[in-house]
mmCIF file of C-alpha atoms and ligand atoms in Angstrom:
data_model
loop_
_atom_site.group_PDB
_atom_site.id
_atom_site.type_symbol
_atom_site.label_atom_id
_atom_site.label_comp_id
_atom_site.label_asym_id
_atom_site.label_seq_id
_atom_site.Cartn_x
_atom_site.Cartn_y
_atom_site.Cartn_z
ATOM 1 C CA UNK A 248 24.861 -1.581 3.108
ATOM 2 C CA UNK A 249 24.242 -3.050 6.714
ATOM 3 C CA UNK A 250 20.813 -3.849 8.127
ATOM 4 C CA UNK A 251 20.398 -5.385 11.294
ATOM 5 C CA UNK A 252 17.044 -5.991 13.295
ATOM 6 C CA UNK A 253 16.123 -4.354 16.745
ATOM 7 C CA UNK A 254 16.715 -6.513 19.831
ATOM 8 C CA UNK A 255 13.209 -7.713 21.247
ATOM 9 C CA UNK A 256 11.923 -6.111 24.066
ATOM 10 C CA UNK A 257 9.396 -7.407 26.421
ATOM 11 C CA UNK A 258 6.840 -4.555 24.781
ATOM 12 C CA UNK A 259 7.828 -5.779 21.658
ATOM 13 C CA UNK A 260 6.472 -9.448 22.192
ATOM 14 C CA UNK A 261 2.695 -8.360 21.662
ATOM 15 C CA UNK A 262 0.864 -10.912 18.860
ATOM 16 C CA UNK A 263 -2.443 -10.136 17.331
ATOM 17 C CA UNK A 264 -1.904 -6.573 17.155
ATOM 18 C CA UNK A 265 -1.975 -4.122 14.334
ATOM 19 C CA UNK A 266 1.475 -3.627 12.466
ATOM 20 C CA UNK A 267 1.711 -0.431 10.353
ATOM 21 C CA UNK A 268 4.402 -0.796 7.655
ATOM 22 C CA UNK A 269 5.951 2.820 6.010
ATOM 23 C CA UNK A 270 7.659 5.814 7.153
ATOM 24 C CA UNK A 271 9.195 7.113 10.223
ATOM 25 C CA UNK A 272 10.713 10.493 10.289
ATOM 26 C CA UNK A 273 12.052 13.751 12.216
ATOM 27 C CA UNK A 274 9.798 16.645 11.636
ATOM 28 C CA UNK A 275 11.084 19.646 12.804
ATOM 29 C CA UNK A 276 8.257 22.439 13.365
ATOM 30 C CA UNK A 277 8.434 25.837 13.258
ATOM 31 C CA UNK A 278 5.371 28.211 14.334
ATOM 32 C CA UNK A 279 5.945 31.296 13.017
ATOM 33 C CA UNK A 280 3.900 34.675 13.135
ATOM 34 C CA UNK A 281 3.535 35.630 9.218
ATOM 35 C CA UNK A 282 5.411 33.691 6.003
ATOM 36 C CA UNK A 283 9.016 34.449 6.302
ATOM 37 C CA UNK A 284 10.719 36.753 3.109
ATOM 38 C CA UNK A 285 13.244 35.559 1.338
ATOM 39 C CA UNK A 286 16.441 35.756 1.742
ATOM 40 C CA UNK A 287 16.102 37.505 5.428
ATOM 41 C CA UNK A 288 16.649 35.976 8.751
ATOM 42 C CA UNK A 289 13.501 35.373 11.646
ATOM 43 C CA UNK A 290 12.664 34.398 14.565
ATOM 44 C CA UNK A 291 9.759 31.783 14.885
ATOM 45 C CA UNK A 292 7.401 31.592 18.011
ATOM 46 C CA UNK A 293 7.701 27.710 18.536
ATOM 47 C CA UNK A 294 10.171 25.227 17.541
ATOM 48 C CA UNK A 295 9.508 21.511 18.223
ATOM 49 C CA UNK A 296 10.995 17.922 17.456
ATOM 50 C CA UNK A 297 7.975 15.721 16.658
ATOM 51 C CA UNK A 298 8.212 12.059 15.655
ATOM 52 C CA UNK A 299 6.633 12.074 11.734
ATOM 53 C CA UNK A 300 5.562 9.986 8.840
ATOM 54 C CA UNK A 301 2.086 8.591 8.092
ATOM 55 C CA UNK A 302 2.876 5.152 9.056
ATOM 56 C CA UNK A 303 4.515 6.599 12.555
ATOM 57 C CA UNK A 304 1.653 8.870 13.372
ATOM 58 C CA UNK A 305 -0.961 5.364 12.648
ATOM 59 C CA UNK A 306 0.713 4.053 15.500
ATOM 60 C CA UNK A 307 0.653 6.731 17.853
ATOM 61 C CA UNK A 308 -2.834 7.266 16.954
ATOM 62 C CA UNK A 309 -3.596 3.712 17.565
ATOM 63 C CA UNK A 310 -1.765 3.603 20.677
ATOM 64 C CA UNK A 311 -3.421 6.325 22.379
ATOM 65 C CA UNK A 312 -6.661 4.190 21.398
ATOM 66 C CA UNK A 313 -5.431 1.328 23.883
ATOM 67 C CA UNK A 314 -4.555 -0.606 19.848
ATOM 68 C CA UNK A 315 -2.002 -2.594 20.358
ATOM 69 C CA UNK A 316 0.696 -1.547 17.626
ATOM 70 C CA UNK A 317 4.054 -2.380 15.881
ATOM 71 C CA UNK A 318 5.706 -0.091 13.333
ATOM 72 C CA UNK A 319 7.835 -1.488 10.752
ATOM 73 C CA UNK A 320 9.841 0.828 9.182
ATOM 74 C CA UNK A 321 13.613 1.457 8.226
ATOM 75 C CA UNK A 322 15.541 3.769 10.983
ATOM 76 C CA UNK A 323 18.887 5.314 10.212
ATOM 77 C CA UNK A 324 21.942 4.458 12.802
ATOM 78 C CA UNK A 325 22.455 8.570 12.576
ATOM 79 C CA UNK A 326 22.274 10.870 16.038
ATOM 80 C CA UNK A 327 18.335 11.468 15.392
ATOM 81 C CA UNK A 328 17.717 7.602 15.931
ATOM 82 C CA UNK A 329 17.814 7.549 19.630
ATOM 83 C CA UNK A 330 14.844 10.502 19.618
ATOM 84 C CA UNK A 331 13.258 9.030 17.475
ATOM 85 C CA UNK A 332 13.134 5.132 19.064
ATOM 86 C CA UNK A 333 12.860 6.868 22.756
ATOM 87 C CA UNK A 334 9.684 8.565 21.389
ATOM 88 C CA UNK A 335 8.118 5.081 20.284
ATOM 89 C CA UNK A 336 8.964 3.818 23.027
ATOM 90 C CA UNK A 337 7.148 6.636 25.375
ATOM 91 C CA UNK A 338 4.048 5.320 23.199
ATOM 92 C CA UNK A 339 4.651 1.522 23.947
ATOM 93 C CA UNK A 340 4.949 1.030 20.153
ATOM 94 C CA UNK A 341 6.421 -1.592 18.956
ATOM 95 C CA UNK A 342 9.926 -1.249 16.971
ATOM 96 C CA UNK A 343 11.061 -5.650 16.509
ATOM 97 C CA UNK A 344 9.845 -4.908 13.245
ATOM 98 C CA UNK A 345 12.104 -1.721 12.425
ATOM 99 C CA UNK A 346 15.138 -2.410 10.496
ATOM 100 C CA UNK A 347 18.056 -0.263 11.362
ATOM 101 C CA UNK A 348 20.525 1.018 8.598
ATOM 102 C CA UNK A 349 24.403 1.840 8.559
ATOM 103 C CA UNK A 350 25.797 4.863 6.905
ATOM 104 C CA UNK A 351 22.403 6.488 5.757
ATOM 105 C CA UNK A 352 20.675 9.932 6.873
ATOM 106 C CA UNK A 353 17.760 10.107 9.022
ATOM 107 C CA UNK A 354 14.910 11.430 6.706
ATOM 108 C CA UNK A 355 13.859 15.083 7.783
ATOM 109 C CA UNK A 356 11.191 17.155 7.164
ATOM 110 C CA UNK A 357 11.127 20.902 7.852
ATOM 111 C CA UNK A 358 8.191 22.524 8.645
ATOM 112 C CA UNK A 359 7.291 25.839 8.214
ATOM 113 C CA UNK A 360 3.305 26.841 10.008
ATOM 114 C CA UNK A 361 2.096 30.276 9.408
ATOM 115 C CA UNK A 362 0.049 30.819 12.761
ATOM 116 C CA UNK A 363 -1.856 33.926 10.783
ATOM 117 C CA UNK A 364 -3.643 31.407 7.941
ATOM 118 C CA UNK A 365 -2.859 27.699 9.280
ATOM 119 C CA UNK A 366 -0.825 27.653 5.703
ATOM 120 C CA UNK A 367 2.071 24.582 6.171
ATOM 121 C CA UNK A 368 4.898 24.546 3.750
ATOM 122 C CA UNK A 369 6.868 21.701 4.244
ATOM 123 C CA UNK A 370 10.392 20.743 3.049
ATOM 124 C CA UNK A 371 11.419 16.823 3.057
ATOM 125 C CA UNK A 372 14.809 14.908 3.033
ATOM 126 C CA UNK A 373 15.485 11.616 2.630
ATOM 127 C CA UNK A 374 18.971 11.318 1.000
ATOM 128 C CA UNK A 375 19.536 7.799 0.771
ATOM 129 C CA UNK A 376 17.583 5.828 3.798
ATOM 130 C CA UNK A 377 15.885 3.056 1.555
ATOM 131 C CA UNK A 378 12.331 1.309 2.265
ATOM 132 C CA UNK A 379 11.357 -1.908 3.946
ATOM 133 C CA UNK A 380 11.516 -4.302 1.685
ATOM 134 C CA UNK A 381 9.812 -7.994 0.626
ATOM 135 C CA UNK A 382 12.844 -9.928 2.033
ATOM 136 C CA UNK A 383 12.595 -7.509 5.047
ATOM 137 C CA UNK A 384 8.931 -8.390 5.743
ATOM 138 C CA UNK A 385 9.185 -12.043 4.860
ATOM 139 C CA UNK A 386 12.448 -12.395 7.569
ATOM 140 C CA UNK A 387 10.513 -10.686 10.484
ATOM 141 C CA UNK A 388 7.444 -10.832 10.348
ATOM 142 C CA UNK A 389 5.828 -14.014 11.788
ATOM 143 C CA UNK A 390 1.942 -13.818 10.547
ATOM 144 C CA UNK A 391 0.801 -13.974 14.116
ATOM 145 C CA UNK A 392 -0.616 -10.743 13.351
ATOM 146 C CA UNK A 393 -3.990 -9.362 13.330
ATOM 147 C CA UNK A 394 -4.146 -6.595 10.908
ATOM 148 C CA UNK A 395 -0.906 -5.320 8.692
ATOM 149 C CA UNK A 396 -1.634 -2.035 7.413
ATOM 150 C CA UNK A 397 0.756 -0.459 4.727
ATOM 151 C CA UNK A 398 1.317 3.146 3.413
ATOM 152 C CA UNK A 399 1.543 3.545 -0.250
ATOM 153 C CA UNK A 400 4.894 4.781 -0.926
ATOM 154 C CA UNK A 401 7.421 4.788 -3.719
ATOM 155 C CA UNK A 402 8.482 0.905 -3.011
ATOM 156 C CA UNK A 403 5.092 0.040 -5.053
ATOM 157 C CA UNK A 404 6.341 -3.409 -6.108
ATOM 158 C CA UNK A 405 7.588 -4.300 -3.024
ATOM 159 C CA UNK A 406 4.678 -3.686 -1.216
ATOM 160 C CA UNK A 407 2.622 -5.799 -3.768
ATOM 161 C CA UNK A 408 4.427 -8.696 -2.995
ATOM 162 C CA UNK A 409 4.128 -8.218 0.241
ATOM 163 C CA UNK A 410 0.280 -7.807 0.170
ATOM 164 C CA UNK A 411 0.197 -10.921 -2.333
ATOM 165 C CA UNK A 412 2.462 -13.233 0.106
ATOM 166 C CA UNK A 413 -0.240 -12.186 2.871
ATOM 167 C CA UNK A 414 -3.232 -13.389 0.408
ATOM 168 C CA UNK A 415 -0.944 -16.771 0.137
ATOM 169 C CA UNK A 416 -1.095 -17.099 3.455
ATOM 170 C CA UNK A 417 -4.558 -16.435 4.264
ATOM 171 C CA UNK A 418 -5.610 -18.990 1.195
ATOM 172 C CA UNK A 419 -4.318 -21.726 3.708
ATOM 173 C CA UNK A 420 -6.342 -20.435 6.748
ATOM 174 C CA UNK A 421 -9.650 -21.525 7.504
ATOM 175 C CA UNK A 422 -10.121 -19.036 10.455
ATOM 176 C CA UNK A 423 -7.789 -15.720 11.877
ATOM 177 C CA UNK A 424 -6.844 -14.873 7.892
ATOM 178 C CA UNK A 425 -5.126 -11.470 8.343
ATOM 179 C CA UNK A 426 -7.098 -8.649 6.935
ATOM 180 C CA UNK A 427 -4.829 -5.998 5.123
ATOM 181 C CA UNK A 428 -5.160 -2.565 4.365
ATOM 182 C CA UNK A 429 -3.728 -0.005 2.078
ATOM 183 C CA UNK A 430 -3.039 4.308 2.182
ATOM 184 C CA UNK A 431 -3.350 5.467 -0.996
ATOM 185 C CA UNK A 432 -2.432 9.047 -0.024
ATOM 186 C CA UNK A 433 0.689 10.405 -2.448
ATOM 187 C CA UNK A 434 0.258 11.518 -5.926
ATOM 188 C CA UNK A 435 1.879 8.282 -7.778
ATOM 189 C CA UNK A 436 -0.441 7.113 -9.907
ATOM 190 C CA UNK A 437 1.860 3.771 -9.529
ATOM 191 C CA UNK A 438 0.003 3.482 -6.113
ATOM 192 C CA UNK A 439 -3.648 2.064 -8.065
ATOM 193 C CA UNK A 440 -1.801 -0.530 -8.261
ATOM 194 C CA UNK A 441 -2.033 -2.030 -4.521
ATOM 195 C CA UNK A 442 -5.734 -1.411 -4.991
ATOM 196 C CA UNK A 443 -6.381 -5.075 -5.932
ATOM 197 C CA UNK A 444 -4.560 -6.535 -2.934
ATOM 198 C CA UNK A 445 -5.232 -5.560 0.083
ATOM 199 C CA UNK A 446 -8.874 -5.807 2.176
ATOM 200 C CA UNK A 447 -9.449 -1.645 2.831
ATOM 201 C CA UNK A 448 -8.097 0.808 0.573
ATOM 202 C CA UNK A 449 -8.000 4.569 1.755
ATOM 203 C CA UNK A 450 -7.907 6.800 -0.601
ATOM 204 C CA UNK A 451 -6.781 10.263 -0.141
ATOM 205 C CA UNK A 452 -8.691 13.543 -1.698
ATOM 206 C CA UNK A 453 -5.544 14.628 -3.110
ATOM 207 C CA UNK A 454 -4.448 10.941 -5.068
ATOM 208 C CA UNK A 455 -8.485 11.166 -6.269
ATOM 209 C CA UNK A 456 -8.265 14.678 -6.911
ATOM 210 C CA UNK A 457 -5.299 13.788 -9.200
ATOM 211 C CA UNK A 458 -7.763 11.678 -11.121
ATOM 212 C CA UNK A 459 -9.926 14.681 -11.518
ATOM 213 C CA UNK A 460 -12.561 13.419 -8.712
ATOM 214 C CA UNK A 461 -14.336 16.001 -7.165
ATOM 215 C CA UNK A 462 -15.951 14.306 -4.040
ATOM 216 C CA UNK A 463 -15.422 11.732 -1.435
ATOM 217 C CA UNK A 464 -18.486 9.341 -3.156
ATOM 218 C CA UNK A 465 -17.145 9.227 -6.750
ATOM 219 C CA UNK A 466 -13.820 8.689 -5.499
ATOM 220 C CA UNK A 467 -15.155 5.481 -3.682
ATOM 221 C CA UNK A 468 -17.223 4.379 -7.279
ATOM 222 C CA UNK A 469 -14.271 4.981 -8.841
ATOM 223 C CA UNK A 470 -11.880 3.236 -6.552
ATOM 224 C CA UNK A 471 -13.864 0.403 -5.989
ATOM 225 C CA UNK A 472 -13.365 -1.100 -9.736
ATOM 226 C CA UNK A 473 -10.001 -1.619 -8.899
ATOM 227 C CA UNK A 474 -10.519 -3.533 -5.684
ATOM 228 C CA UNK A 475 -11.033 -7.488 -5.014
ATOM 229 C CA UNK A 476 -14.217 -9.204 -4.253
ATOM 230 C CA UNK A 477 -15.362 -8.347 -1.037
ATOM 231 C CA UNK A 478 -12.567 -5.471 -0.510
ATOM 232 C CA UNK A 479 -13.873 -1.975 0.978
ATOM 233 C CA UNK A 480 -12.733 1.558 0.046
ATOM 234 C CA UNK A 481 -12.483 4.616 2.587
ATOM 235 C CA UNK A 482 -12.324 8.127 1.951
ATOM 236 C CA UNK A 483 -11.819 11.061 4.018
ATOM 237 C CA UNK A 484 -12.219 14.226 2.547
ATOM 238 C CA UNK A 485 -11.136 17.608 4.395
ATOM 239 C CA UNK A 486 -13.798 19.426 6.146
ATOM 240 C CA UNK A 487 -16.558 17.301 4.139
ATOM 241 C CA UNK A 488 -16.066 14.199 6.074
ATOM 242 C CA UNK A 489 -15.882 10.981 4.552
ATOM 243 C CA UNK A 490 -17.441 7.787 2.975
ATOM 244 C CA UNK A 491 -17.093 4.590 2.114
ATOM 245 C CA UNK A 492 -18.368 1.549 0.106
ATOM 246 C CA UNK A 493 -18.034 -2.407 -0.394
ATOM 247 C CA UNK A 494 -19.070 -4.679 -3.174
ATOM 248 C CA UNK A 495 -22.467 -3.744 -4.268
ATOM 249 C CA UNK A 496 -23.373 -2.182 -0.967
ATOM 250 C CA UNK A 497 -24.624 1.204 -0.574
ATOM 251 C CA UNK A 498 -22.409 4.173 -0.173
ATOM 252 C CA UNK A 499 -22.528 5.151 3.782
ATOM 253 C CA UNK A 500 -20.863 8.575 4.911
ATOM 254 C CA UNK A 501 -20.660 10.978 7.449
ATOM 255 C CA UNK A 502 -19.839 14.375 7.772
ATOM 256 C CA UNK A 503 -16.852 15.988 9.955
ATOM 257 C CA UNK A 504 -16.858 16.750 13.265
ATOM 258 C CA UNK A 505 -15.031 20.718 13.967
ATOM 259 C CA UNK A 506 -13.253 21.396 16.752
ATOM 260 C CA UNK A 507 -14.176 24.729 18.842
ATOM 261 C CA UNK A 508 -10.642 26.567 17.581
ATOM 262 C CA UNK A 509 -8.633 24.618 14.508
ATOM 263 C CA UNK A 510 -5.618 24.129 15.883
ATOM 264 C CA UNK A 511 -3.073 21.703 13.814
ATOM 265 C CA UNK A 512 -4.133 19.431 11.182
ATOM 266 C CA UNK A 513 -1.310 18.161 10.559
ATOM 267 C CA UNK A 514 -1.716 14.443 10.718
ATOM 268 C CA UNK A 515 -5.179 14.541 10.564
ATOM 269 C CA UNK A 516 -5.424 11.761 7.522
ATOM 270 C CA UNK A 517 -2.836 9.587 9.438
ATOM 271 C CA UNK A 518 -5.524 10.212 12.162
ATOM 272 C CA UNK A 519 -8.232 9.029 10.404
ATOM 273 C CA UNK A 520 -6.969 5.974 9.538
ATOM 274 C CA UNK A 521 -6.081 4.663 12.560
ATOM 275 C CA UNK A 522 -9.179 5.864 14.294
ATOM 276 C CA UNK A 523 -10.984 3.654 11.066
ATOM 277 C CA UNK A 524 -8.794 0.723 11.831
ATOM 278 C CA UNK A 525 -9.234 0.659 15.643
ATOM 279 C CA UNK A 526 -13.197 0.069 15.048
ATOM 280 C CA UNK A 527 -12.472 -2.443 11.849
ATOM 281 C CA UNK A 528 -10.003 -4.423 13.613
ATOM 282 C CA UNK A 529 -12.443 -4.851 16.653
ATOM 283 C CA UNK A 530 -15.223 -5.920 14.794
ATOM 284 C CA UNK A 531 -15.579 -9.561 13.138
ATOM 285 C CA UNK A 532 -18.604 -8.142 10.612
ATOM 286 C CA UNK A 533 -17.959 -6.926 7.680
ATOM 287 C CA UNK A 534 -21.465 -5.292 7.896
ATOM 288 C CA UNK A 535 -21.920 -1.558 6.639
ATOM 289 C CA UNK A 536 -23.111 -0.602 9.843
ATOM 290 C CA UNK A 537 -19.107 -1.475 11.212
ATOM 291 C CA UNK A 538 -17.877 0.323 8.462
ATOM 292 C CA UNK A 539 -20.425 3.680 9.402
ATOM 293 C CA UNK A 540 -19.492 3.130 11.972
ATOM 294 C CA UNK A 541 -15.444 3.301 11.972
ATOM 295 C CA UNK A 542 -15.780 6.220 10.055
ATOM 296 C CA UNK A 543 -17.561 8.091 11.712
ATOM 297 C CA UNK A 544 -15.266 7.395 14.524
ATOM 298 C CA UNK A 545 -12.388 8.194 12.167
ATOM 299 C CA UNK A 546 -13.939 11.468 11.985
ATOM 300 C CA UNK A 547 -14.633 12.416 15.039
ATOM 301 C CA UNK A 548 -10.702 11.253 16.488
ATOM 302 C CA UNK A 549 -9.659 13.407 13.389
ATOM 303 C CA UNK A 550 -12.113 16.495 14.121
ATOM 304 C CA UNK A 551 -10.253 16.055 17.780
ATOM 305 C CA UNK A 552 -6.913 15.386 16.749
ATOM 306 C CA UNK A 553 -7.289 19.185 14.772
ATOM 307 C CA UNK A 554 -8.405 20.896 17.946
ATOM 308 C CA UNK A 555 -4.893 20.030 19.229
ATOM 309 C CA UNK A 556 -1.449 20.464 18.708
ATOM 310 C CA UNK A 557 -0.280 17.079 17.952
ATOM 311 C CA UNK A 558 -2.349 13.736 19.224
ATOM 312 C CA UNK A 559 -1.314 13.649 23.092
ATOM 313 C CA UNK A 560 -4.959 15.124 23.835
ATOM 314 C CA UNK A 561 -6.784 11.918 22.268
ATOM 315 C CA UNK A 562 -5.714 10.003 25.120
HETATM 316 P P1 ADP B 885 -5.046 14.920 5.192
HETATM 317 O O1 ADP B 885 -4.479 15.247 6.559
HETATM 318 O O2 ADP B 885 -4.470 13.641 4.644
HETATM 319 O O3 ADP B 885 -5.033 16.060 4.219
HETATM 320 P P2 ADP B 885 -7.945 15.265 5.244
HETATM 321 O O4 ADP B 885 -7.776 16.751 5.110
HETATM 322 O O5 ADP B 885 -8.742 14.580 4.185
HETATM 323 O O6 ADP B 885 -6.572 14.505 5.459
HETATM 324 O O7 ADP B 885 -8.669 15.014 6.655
HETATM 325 C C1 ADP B 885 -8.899 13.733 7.180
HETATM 326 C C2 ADP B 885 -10.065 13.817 8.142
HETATM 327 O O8 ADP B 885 -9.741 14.738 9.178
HETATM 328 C C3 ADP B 885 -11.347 14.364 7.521
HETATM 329 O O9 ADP B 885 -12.165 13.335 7.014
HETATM 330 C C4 ADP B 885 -12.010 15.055 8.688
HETATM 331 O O10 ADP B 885 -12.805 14.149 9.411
HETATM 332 C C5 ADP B 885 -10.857 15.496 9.555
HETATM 333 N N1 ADP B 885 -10.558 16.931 9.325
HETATM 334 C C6 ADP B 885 -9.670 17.477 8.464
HETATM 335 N N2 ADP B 885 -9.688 18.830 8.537
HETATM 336 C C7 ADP B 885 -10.618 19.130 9.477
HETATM 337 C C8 ADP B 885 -11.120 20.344 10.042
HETATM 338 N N3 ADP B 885 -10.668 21.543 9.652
HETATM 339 N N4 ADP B 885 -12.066 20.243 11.006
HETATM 340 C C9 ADP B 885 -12.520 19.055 11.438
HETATM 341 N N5 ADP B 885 -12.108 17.879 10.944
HETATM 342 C C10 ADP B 885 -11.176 17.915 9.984
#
């Protein structure tokens, strides 16, 4: 199979930014008044093209927050690709990083969101569009960065090298070490794995919840045996907010922020995250007051981002 990297733009060029490494998709919407039956066709009220996957969504998020932001992620040459790069580019994200593939599918997701209960079922594709890889990462990306952020996904081992060739790098730095982060959000248990690597891990209730956790604090407890010295981990948990906890630090949380009318929370971990990472990466401290207070700030873009359809209103 091909690969070939995007040609820089002048957008592209941005150092010390934050690069977000994992998926990009098409998600295809569809608001519909009631779950459809079976076998029986229907009409639905709204139908919309949005730009998906959690590592796409960090970037808009971030973006919107005046963050500067790459994505790296693997595109497919297929028709959806120029939607899809035309959208990042609408959000001055940057694509350098993106590594285009011959012959593969675009990964789809179909999305089906029952206006009467806020229930989304959701249908994904990706038939054969593979994942960034360590020889990928170590060919483009320079280590001028900032902050590399990666979502957990099924490349596990790749994305342990690429965390460990990071700590390499920052062992021969005396100052501007990159500070890494890590989603933990799918249920692979694989994913514990990455815990040990990278400088924030955020967990997702439903990987703890696969563990049989039952809150946001014992998921941090529990998460934070796996981490390295000085490593913090996040959790965001629905509609109970989130918390958070480093070395032998206390536990410091806050609580959700509702919107007037729940709208779409679709996105709203992606959200998070990037709302956490704007305040991390603009702070030097690694203080628990900075970490209060990024997520608390997490929250409250999140609580926002659900009072919205999409994230165009947290501009
Ligand atoms: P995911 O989208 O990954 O399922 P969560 O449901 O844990 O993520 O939500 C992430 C964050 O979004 C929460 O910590 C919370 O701050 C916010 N959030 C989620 N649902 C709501 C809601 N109904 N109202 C307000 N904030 C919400």
């Amino acid at each position: 199979m091909d690969s070939q990297t995007r040609t820089l733009t002048s957008d592209d060029l941005c150092v010390n930014c934050v690069v977000c490494v994992g998926s990009l998709d098409l998600f295809v919407s569809n608001l519909v008044n009631g779950y459809p039956t079976e076998d029986l066709g229907h009409s639905c009220l709204e139908q919309r093209w949005q730009r998906g996957g959690n590592a796409s969504n960090n970037c808009t998020v971030l973006s919107l927050l005046g963050v500067p932001c790459k994505l790296m992620a693997t595109l497919a040459k297929s028709h959806e690709i120029t939607f899809l790069l035309n959208d990042l580019a609408a959000y001055n994200i940057g694509t350098d990083l993106c590594v285009e593939h011959e012959d593969c599918a675009t990964p789809v997701s179909i999305g089906i969101i029952n206006k009467q209960n806020g229930s989304r079922t959701i249908i994904h594709s990706n038939p054969n569009l593979p994942e960034i890889s360590f020889i990928d990462f170590t060919r483009l990306v320079d280590m001028t960065q900032k902050w590399i952020h990666f979502e957990g996904r099924r490349n596990v081992e790749e994305i342990e090298k690429m965390l460990q060739h990071i700590n390499d790098y920052n062992k021969t730095k005396q100052n501007d070490a990159i500070v890494t982060s890590v989603e933990i959000e799918k249920r692979n248990p694989e994913l514990v794995k990455l815990c040990s690597l990278a400088d924030y891990i955020f967990i997702s209730k439903e990987h703890a919840m696969m563990h049989g956790i039952a809150s946001k604090e014992d998921a941090v407890r529990k998460y934070l045996q796996y981490t390295k010295n000085g490593a913090a981990v996040i959790c965001a948990w629905g509609e109970t907010g989130a918390a958070a906890k480093r070395s032998s630090d206390p536990i410091v949380a806050c609580s959700c922020y509702p919107p007037e009318n729940v709208v779409d929370t679709l996105g709203a971990g992606d959200t998070f995250v990037a709302a956490s990472i704007s305040v991390l990466s603009s702070h030097e401290s690694t203080d628990n007051d900075v970490l209060l207070k990024a997520i608390d700030y997490g929250c409250r873009v999140a609580g926002a981002k659900c009072g919205g359809q999409g994230f165009d209103h947290l501009k």
